Amino acid sequence: GNSVTQMEGPVTLSEEAFLTINCTYTATGYPSLFWYVQYPGEGLQLLLKATKADDKGSNKGFEATYRKETTSFHLEKGSVQVSDSAVYFCALLYNQGGKLIFGQGTELSVKP
Amino acid sequence: GAGVSQSPRYKVAKRGQDVALRCDPISGHVSLFWYQQALGQGPEFLTYFQNEAQLDKSGLPSDRFFAERPEGSVSTLKIQRTQQEDSAVYLCASSLGGTAWETQYFGPGTRLLVL
């Protein structure tokens, strides 16, 4: 079946460090891929998305490229800030009714 | 405009009680989704509505779980005879149209604790 696997957290970085959060997926066909972010005390927010192979989603300095050959959608940011501290969820959406399938989440903590 | 709202934000129930969780989607949004998020896990799909029609309820864990959206707007998730394993955050999301590719906007969730 369809599934998403993320690297385990927590990930602790210093401010201005480079961030990578790995995400791989298993799916039949060609799903759309998403990164959602959950800031402390807030609801899930869409961070970025990519709908087909080789697409790059980007937002707020974060980027992720849809790699069909490696079934991956790794999240990257060149220079993290304290305000990026949150839980990040990778998700896929298959074309059956809009059901999102989420990974388990990766907690990021950025220290000043 | 207002986002997705959910009420109550917190609910404590004794095992065996029935609970009802409400979701107000963004005005005009056709699609509505319910997800269950256990502590430390990602959200898991429960059910999906397009207007008032429940098109997918494959994620409902048992027949104690029931969802409705009678007028195609507000939705209620009802859990009968709650069990401790029902303790989780219940998330509601809505999207503008009926296509699978549209962005889902999430509410803040209802945190349910069953004692």
PDB file of C-alpha atoms in Angstrom:
ATOM      1  CA  GLY A   1       0.000   0.000   0.000  1.00  0.00           C
ATOM      2  CA  ASN A   2       0.904   3.664  -0.036  1.00  0.00           C
ATOM      3  CA  SER A   3       3.146   4.903   2.764  1.00  0.00           C
ATOM      4  CA  VAL A   4       5.578   7.631   3.775  1.00  0.00           C
ATOM      5  CA  THR A   5       8.737   7.250   5.855  1.00  0.00           C
ATOM      6  CA  GLN A   6      10.546  10.197   7.437  1.00  0.00           C
ATOM      7  CA  MET A   7      13.802  10.414   9.301  1.00  0.00           C
ATOM      8  CA  GLU A   8      13.317  10.206  13.019  1.00  0.00           C
ATOM      9  CA  GLY A   9      13.704  13.214  15.202  1.00  0.00           C
ATOM     10  CA  PRO A  10      14.282  15.222  17.117  1.00  0.00           C
ATOM     11  CA  VAL A  11      16.715  17.126  14.949  1.00  0.00           C
ATOM     12  CA  THR A  12      18.621  19.819  16.811  1.00  0.00           C
ATOM     13  CA  LEU A  13      20.531  22.468  14.866  1.00  0.00           C
ATOM     14  CA  SER A  14      22.194  25.768  15.542  1.00  0.00           C
ATOM     15  CA  GLU A  15      20.856  28.885  13.887  1.00  0.00           C
ATOM     16  CA  GLU A  16      22.075  29.325  10.279  1.00  0.00           C
ATOM     17  CA  ALA A  17      22.874  25.619   9.907  1.00  0.00           C
ATOM     18  CA  PHE A  18      21.844  23.640   6.832  1.00  0.00           C
ATOM     19  CA  LEU A  19      18.761  21.470   7.216  1.00  0.00           C
ATOM     20  CA  THR A  20      17.839  18.227   5.518  1.00  0.00           C
ATOM     21  CA  ILE A  21      14.868  16.115   6.567  1.00  0.00           C
ATOM     22  CA  ASN A  22      14.651  12.902   4.588  1.00  0.00           C
ATOM     23  CA  CYS A  23      11.353  11.591   3.243  1.00  0.00           C
ATOM     24  CA  THR A  24      10.776   8.525   1.092  1.00  0.00           C
ATOM     25  CA  TYR A  25       7.509   7.129  -0.128  1.00  0.00           C
ATOM     26  CA  THR A  26       5.923   3.970  -1.455  1.00  0.00           C
ATOM     27  CA  ALA A  27       3.056   4.402  -3.866  1.00  0.00           C
ATOM     28  CA  THR A  28       1.591   2.986  -7.007  1.00  0.00           C
ATOM     29  CA  GLY A  29       1.269   5.446  -9.808  1.00  0.00           C
ATOM     30  CA  TYR A  30       2.178   9.093  -9.465  1.00  0.00           C
ATOM     31  CA  PRO A  31       1.153  10.741  -6.218  1.00  0.00           C
ATOM     32  CA  SER A  32       1.459  14.402  -5.311  1.00  0.00           C
ATOM     33  CA  LEU A  33       3.883  15.100  -2.466  1.00  0.00           C
ATOM     34  CA  PHE A  34       3.635  17.638   0.339  1.00  0.00           C
ATOM     35  CA  TRP A  35       5.438  19.020   3.333  1.00  0.00           C
ATOM     36  CA  TYR A  36       3.259  20.287   6.163  1.00  0.00           C
ATOM     37  CA  VAL A  37       4.538  22.121   9.241  1.00  0.00           C
ATOM     38  CA  GLN A  38       3.056  22.272  12.716  1.00  0.00           C
ATOM     39  CA  TYR A  39       4.341  25.126  14.863  1.00  0.00           C
ATOM     40  CA  PRO A  40       3.943  24.804  18.640  1.00  0.00           C
ATOM     41  CA  GLY A  41       0.329  25.327  19.610  1.00  0.00           C
ATOM     42  CA  GLU A  42      -0.861  25.718  16.027  1.00  0.00           C
ATOM     43  CA  GLY A  43      -2.550  23.588  13.382  1.00  0.00           C
ATOM     44  CA  LEU A  44      -0.976  21.941  10.376  1.00  0.00           C
ATOM     45  CA  GLN A  45       0.000  24.326   7.599  1.00  0.00           C
ATOM     46  CA  LEU A  46       0.994  23.487   4.061  1.00  0.00           C
ATOM     47  CA  LEU A  47       4.653  24.404   3.558  1.00  0.00           C
ATOM     48  CA  LEU A  48       5.206  23.291  -0.043  1.00  0.00           C
ATOM     49  CA  LYS A  49       4.111  20.747  -2.588  1.00  0.00           C
ATOM     50  CA  ALA A  50       5.076  19.090  -5.881  1.00  0.00           C
ATOM     51  CA  THR A  51       2.650  17.355  -8.180  1.00  0.00           C
ATOM     52  CA  LYS A  52       4.894  15.531 -10.640  1.00  0.00           C
ATOM     53  CA  ALA A  53       8.360  14.085 -11.007  1.00  0.00           C
ATOM     54  CA  ASP A  54      11.247  16.577 -11.028  1.00  0.00           C
ATOM     55  CA  ASP A  55       9.008  19.382  -9.736  1.00  0.00           C
ATOM     56  CA  LYS A  56      10.562  21.509  -7.027  1.00  0.00           C
ATOM     57  CA  GLY A  57       8.334  22.976  -4.344  1.00  0.00           C
ATOM     58  CA  SER A  58       9.608  25.984  -2.428  1.00  0.00           C
ATOM     59  CA  ASN A  59       8.392  28.362   0.260  1.00  0.00           C
ATOM     60  CA  LYS A  60       9.952  30.465   3.042  1.00  0.00           C
ATOM     61  CA  GLY A  61      13.447  29.328   2.035  1.00  0.00           C
ATOM     62  CA  PHE A  62      12.512  25.635   2.180  1.00  0.00           C
ATOM     63  CA  GLU A  63      12.800  23.439  -0.911  1.00  0.00           C
ATOM     64  CA  ALA A  64      11.996  19.858  -1.858  1.00  0.00           C
ATOM     65  CA  THR A  65      12.347  18.083  -5.197  1.00  0.00           C
ATOM     66  CA  TYR A  66      10.091  15.211  -6.294  1.00  0.00           C
ATOM     67  CA  ARG A  67      12.521  12.402  -7.215  1.00  0.00           C
ATOM     68  CA  LYS A  68      10.676   9.523  -8.805  1.00  0.00           C
ATOM     69  CA  GLU A  69      13.801   7.442  -9.371  1.00  0.00           C
ATOM     70  CA  THR A  70      14.610   7.409  -5.657  1.00  0.00           C
ATOM     71  CA  THR A  71      10.984   7.816  -4.473  1.00  0.00           C
ATOM     72  CA  SER A  72      12.092  10.710  -2.290  1.00  0.00           C
ATOM     73  CA  PHE A  73      11.017  14.239  -1.377  1.00  0.00           C
ATOM     74  CA  HIS A  74      13.682  15.488   1.020  1.00  0.00           C
ATOM     75  CA  LEU A  75      13.145  18.869   2.676  1.00  0.00           C
ATOM     76  CA  GLU A  76      16.074  21.313   2.694  1.00  0.00           C
ATOM     77  CA  LYS A  77      16.814  24.801   3.918  1.00  0.00           C
ATOM     78  CA  GLY A  78      20.128  26.557   3.584  1.00  0.00           C
ATOM     79  CA  SER A  79      20.049  28.535   6.825  1.00  0.00           C
ATOM     80  CA  VAL A  80      17.568  27.706   9.569  1.00  0.00           C
ATOM     81  CA  GLN A  81      16.222  30.189  12.094  1.00  0.00           C
ATOM     82  CA  VAL A  82      14.953  29.725  15.623  1.00  0.00           C
ATOM     83  CA  SER A  83      11.460  30.437  14.286  1.00  0.00           C
ATOM     84  CA  ASP A  84      11.686  27.285  12.106  1.00  0.00           C
ATOM     85  CA  SER A  85      11.410  25.126  15.225  1.00  0.00           C
ATOM     86  CA  ALA A  86       8.365  22.942  14.585  1.00  0.00           C
ATOM     87  CA  VAL A  87       7.272  19.461  13.599  1.00  0.00           C
ATOM     88  CA  TYR A  88       7.506  18.728   9.874  1.00  0.00           C
ATOM     89  CA  PHE A  89       5.329  16.147   8.150  1.00  0.00           C
ATOM     90  CA  CYS A  90       5.876  14.662   4.730  1.00  0.00           C
ATOM     91  CA  ALA A  91       2.708  13.458   3.004  1.00  0.00           C
ATOM     92  CA  LEU A  92       1.497  11.990  -0.233  1.00  0.00           C
ATOM     93  CA  LEU A  93      -1.838  12.307  -1.937  1.00  0.00           C
ATOM     94  CA  TYR A  94      -3.029   9.684  -4.294  1.00  0.00           C
ATOM     95  CA  ASN A  95      -5.816  10.429  -6.673  1.00  0.00           C
ATOM     96  CA  GLN A  96      -8.464   8.629  -4.684  1.00  0.00           C
ATOM     97  CA  GLY A  97     -10.568  11.277  -3.057  1.00  0.00           C
ATOM     98  CA  GLY A  98      -7.878  13.463  -1.644  1.00  0.00           C
ATOM     99  CA  LYS A  99      -6.814  11.233   1.238  1.00  0.00           C
ATOM    100  CA  LEU A 100      -3.452  12.463   2.535  1.00  0.00           C
ATOM    101  CA  ILE A 101      -1.039   9.836   3.841  1.00  0.00           C
ATOM    102  CA  PHE A 102       1.411  11.285   6.355  1.00  0.00           C
ATOM    103  CA  GLY A 103       4.775  10.264   7.680  1.00  0.00           C
ATOM    104  CA  GLN A 104       5.283  10.158  11.427  1.00  0.00           C
ATOM    105  CA  GLY A 105       6.705  13.681  11.622  1.00  0.00           C
ATOM    106  CA  THR A 106      10.165  15.054  12.403  1.00  0.00           C
ATOM    107  CA  GLU A 107      10.634  17.512  15.218  1.00  0.00           C
ATOM    108  CA  LEU A 108      13.127  20.274  14.495  1.00  0.00           C
ATOM    109  CA  SER A 109      14.626  22.377  17.252  1.00  0.00           C
ATOM    110  CA  VAL A 110      16.819  25.328  16.287  1.00  0.00           C
ATOM    111  CA  LYS A 111      19.018  26.836  18.991  1.00  0.00           C
ATOM    112  CA  PRO A 112      20.293  30.427  18.899  1.00  0.00           C
TER     113      PRO A 112
ATOM    114  CA  GLY B   1     -11.244  35.226   6.152  1.00  0.00           C
ATOM    115  CA  ALA B   2     -11.761  32.701   8.905  1.00  0.00           C
ATOM    116  CA  GLY B   3      -9.979  29.395   8.710  1.00  0.00           C
ATOM    117  CA  VAL B   4     -11.221  25.968   9.705  1.00  0.00           C
ATOM    118  CA  SER B   5     -12.498  25.968  13.255  1.00  0.00           C
ATOM    119  CA  GLN B   6     -13.096  23.036  15.555  1.00  0.00           C
ATOM    120  CA  SER B   7     -14.843  22.674  18.861  1.00  0.00           C
ATOM    121  CA  PRO B   8     -14.311  21.839  21.567  1.00  0.00           C
ATOM    122  CA  ARG B   9     -10.562  22.286  21.576  1.00  0.00           C
ATOM    123  CA  TYR B  10     -10.203  19.873  24.484  1.00  0.00           C
ATOM    124  CA  LYS B  11     -12.489  17.103  25.632  1.00  0.00           C
ATOM    125  CA  VAL B  12     -12.114  14.746  28.543  1.00  0.00           C
ATOM    126  CA  ALA B  13     -14.467  11.775  28.540  1.00  0.00           C
ATOM    127  CA  LYS B  14     -14.939   8.820  30.791  1.00  0.00           C
ATOM    128  CA  ARG B  15     -14.621   5.450  29.122  1.00  0.00           C
ATOM    129  CA  GLY B  16     -17.975   4.467  27.700  1.00  0.00           C
ATOM    130  CA  GLN B  17     -19.251   7.996  27.161  1.00  0.00           C
ATOM    131  CA  ASP B  18     -20.323   9.292  23.762  1.00  0.00           C
ATOM    132  CA  VAL B  19     -18.622  12.396  22.356  1.00  0.00           C
ATOM    133  CA  ALA B  20     -19.354  14.721  19.440  1.00  0.00           C
ATOM    134  CA  LEU B  21     -16.673  16.816  17.772  1.00  0.00           C
ATOM    135  CA  ARG B  22     -17.586  19.703  15.511  1.00  0.00           C
ATOM    136  CA  CYS B  23     -15.845  21.107  12.455  1.00  0.00           C
ATOM    137  CA  ASP B  24     -16.651  24.379  10.692  1.00  0.00           C
ATOM    138  CA  PRO B  25     -14.862  24.385   7.333  1.00  0.00           C
ATOM    139  CA  ILE B  26     -13.831  27.451   5.407  1.00  0.00           C
ATOM    140  CA  SER B  27     -16.956  28.980   3.877  1.00  0.00           C
ATOM    141  CA  GLY B  28     -17.649  27.620   0.417  1.00  0.00           C
ATOM    142  CA  HIS B  29     -15.267  24.684   0.668  1.00  0.00           C
ATOM    143  CA  VAL B  30     -16.725  21.614  -0.960  1.00  0.00           C
ATOM    144  CA  SER B  31     -14.504  18.914   0.501  1.00  0.00           C
ATOM    145  CA  LEU B  32     -14.080  18.072   4.178  1.00  0.00           C
ATOM    146  CA  PHE B  33     -11.743  15.546   5.768  1.00  0.00           C
ATOM    147  CA  TRP B  34     -11.313  14.077   9.235  1.00  0.00           C
ATOM    148  CA  TYR B  35      -7.979  12.740  10.478  1.00  0.00           C
ATOM    149  CA  GLN B  36      -6.882  11.165  13.755  1.00  0.00           C
ATOM    150  CA  GLN B  37      -3.449  12.010  15.164  1.00  0.00           C
ATOM    151  CA  ALA B  38      -2.080   9.866  17.961  1.00  0.00           C
ATOM    152  CA  LEU B  39       0.627  11.298  20.186  1.00  0.00           C
ATOM    153  CA  GLY B  40       3.938  11.482  18.356  1.00  0.00           C
ATOM    154  CA  GLN B  41       2.476  10.216  15.086  1.00  0.00           C
ATOM    155  CA  GLY B  42       1.349  11.684  11.812  1.00  0.00           C
ATOM    156  CA  PRO B  43      -2.340  12.216  11.109  1.00  0.00           C
ATOM    157  CA  GLU B  44      -4.265   9.224   9.777  1.00  0.00           C
ATOM    158  CA  PHE B  45      -7.228   9.568   7.462  1.00  0.00           C
ATOM    159  CA  LEU B  46     -10.660   8.776   8.840  1.00  0.00           C
ATOM    160  CA  THR B  47     -13.283   9.955   6.360  1.00  0.00           C
ATOM    161  CA  TYR B  48     -14.024  12.370   3.503  1.00  0.00           C
ATOM    162  CA  PHE B  49     -17.074  14.332   2.384  1.00  0.00           C
ATOM    163  CA  GLN B  50     -17.818  16.114  -0.817  1.00  0.00           C
ATOM    164  CA  ASN B  51     -20.682  18.457   0.034  1.00  0.00           C
ATOM    165  CA  GLU B  52     -23.054  16.291   2.088  1.00  0.00           C
ATOM    166  CA  ALA B  53     -21.980  13.011   0.517  1.00  0.00           C
ATOM    167  CA  GLN B  54     -19.602  10.813   2.480  1.00  0.00           C
ATOM    168  CA  LEU B  55     -17.443   9.441  -0.316  1.00  0.00           C
ATOM    169  CA  ASP B  56     -14.861   7.549   1.716  1.00  0.00           C
ATOM    170  CA  LYS B  57     -15.102   6.229   5.259  1.00  0.00           C
ATOM    171  CA  SER B  58     -12.456   3.577   4.929  1.00  0.00           C
ATOM    172  CA  GLY B  59     -10.342   5.014   7.749  1.00  0.00           C
ATOM    173  CA  LEU B  60     -12.982   4.885  10.480  1.00  0.00           C
ATOM    174  CA  PRO B  61     -11.506   2.404  12.963  1.00  0.00           C
ATOM    175  CA  SER B  62     -14.749   0.832  14.122  1.00  0.00           C
ATOM    176  CA  ASP B  63     -18.509   1.156  13.924  1.00  0.00           C
ATOM    177  CA  ARG B  64     -18.334   3.289  17.058  1.00  0.00           C
ATOM    178  CA  PHE B  65     -17.139   6.133  14.843  1.00  0.00           C
ATOM    179  CA  PHE B  66     -19.691   8.019  12.797  1.00  0.00           C
ATOM    180  CA  ALA B  67     -19.423  11.259  10.817  1.00  0.00           C
ATOM    181  CA  GLU B  68     -21.999  13.413   9.130  1.00  0.00           C
ATOM    182  CA  ARG B  69     -22.271  16.626   7.156  1.00  0.00           C
ATOM    183  CA  PRO B  70     -25.995  16.955   6.554  1.00  0.00           C
ATOM    184  CA  GLU B  71     -26.080  20.363   4.859  1.00  0.00           C
ATOM    185  CA  GLY B  72     -22.718  20.214   3.175  1.00  0.00           C
ATOM    186  CA  SER B  73     -21.082  22.663   5.578  1.00  0.00           C
ATOM    187  CA  VAL B  74     -20.560  21.895   9.267  1.00  0.00           C
ATOM    188  CA  SER B  75     -19.506  18.351  10.078  1.00  0.00           C
ATOM    189  CA  THR B  76     -19.722  16.321  13.268  1.00  0.00           C
ATOM    190  CA  LEU B  77     -17.598  13.332  14.194  1.00  0.00           C
ATOM    191  CA  LYS B  78     -19.285  11.192  16.803  1.00  0.00           C
ATOM    192  CA  ILE B  79     -17.594   8.503  18.840  1.00  0.00           C
ATOM    193  CA  GLN B  80     -19.835   6.179  20.791  1.00  0.00           C
ATOM    194  CA  ARG B  81     -18.799   4.247  23.891  1.00  0.00           C
ATOM    195  CA  THR B  82     -15.351   5.839  23.933  1.00  0.00           C
ATOM    196  CA  GLN B  83     -12.322   3.678  24.724  1.00  0.00           C
ATOM    197  CA  GLN B  84      -8.898   4.701  25.971  1.00  0.00           C
ATOM    198  CA  GLU B  85      -7.382   3.961  22.578  1.00  0.00           C
ATOM    199  CA  ASP B  86      -9.595   6.708  21.118  1.00  0.00           C
ATOM    200  CA  SER B  87      -7.461   9.310  22.915  1.00  0.00           C
ATOM    201  CA  ALA B  88      -5.911  11.425  20.168  1.00  0.00           C
ATOM    202  CA  VAL B  89      -6.134  14.762  18.413  1.00  0.00           C
ATOM    203  CA  TYR B  90      -8.903  14.821  15.830  1.00  0.00           C
ATOM    204  CA  LEU B  91      -8.144  17.098  12.905  1.00  0.00           C
ATOM    205  CA  CYS B  92     -10.544  18.483  10.373  1.00  0.00           C
ATOM    206  CA  ALA B  93      -9.461  19.850   7.000  1.00  0.00           C
ATOM    207  CA  SER B  94     -11.308  21.416   4.096  1.00  0.00           C
ATOM    208  CA  SER B  95     -10.494  22.164   0.482  1.00  0.00           C
ATOM    209  CA  LEU B  96     -12.164  24.426  -2.024  1.00  0.00           C
ATOM    210  CA  GLY B  97     -13.219  22.030  -4.749  1.00  0.00           C
ATOM    211  CA  GLY B  98     -13.892  18.400  -5.319  1.00  0.00           C
ATOM    212  CA  THR B  99     -10.626  17.497  -6.968  1.00  0.00           C
ATOM    213  CA  ALA B 100      -8.020  15.436  -5.195  1.00  0.00           C
ATOM    214  CA  TRP B 101      -5.175  17.836  -5.897  1.00  0.00           C
ATOM    215  CA  GLU B 102      -6.328  20.871  -3.991  1.00  0.00           C
ATOM    216  CA  THR B 103      -4.680  22.169  -0.855  1.00  0.00           C
ATOM    217  CA  GLN B 104      -6.245  20.983   2.373  1.00  0.00           C
ATOM    218  CA  TYR B 105      -6.496  23.587   5.133  1.00  0.00           C
ATOM    219  CA  PHE B 106      -6.414  22.190   8.636  1.00  0.00           C
ATOM    220  CA  GLY B 107      -8.157  23.276  11.788  1.00  0.00           C
ATOM    221  CA  PRO B 108      -6.429  23.407  15.191  1.00  0.00           C
ATOM    222  CA  GLY B 109      -7.820  20.032  16.202  1.00  0.00           C
ATOM    223  CA  THR B 110      -9.766  18.665  19.142  1.00  0.00           C
ATOM    224  CA  ARG B 111      -7.669  16.894  21.744  1.00  0.00           C
ATOM    225  CA  LEU B 112      -9.678  14.003  23.181  1.00  0.00           C
ATOM    226  CA  LEU B 113      -8.601  12.276  26.362  1.00  0.00           C
ATOM    227  CA  VAL B 114     -10.526   9.189  27.432  1.00  0.00           C
ATOM    228  CA  LEU B 115     -10.030   8.192  31.048  1.00  0.00           C
TER     229      LEU B 115
END
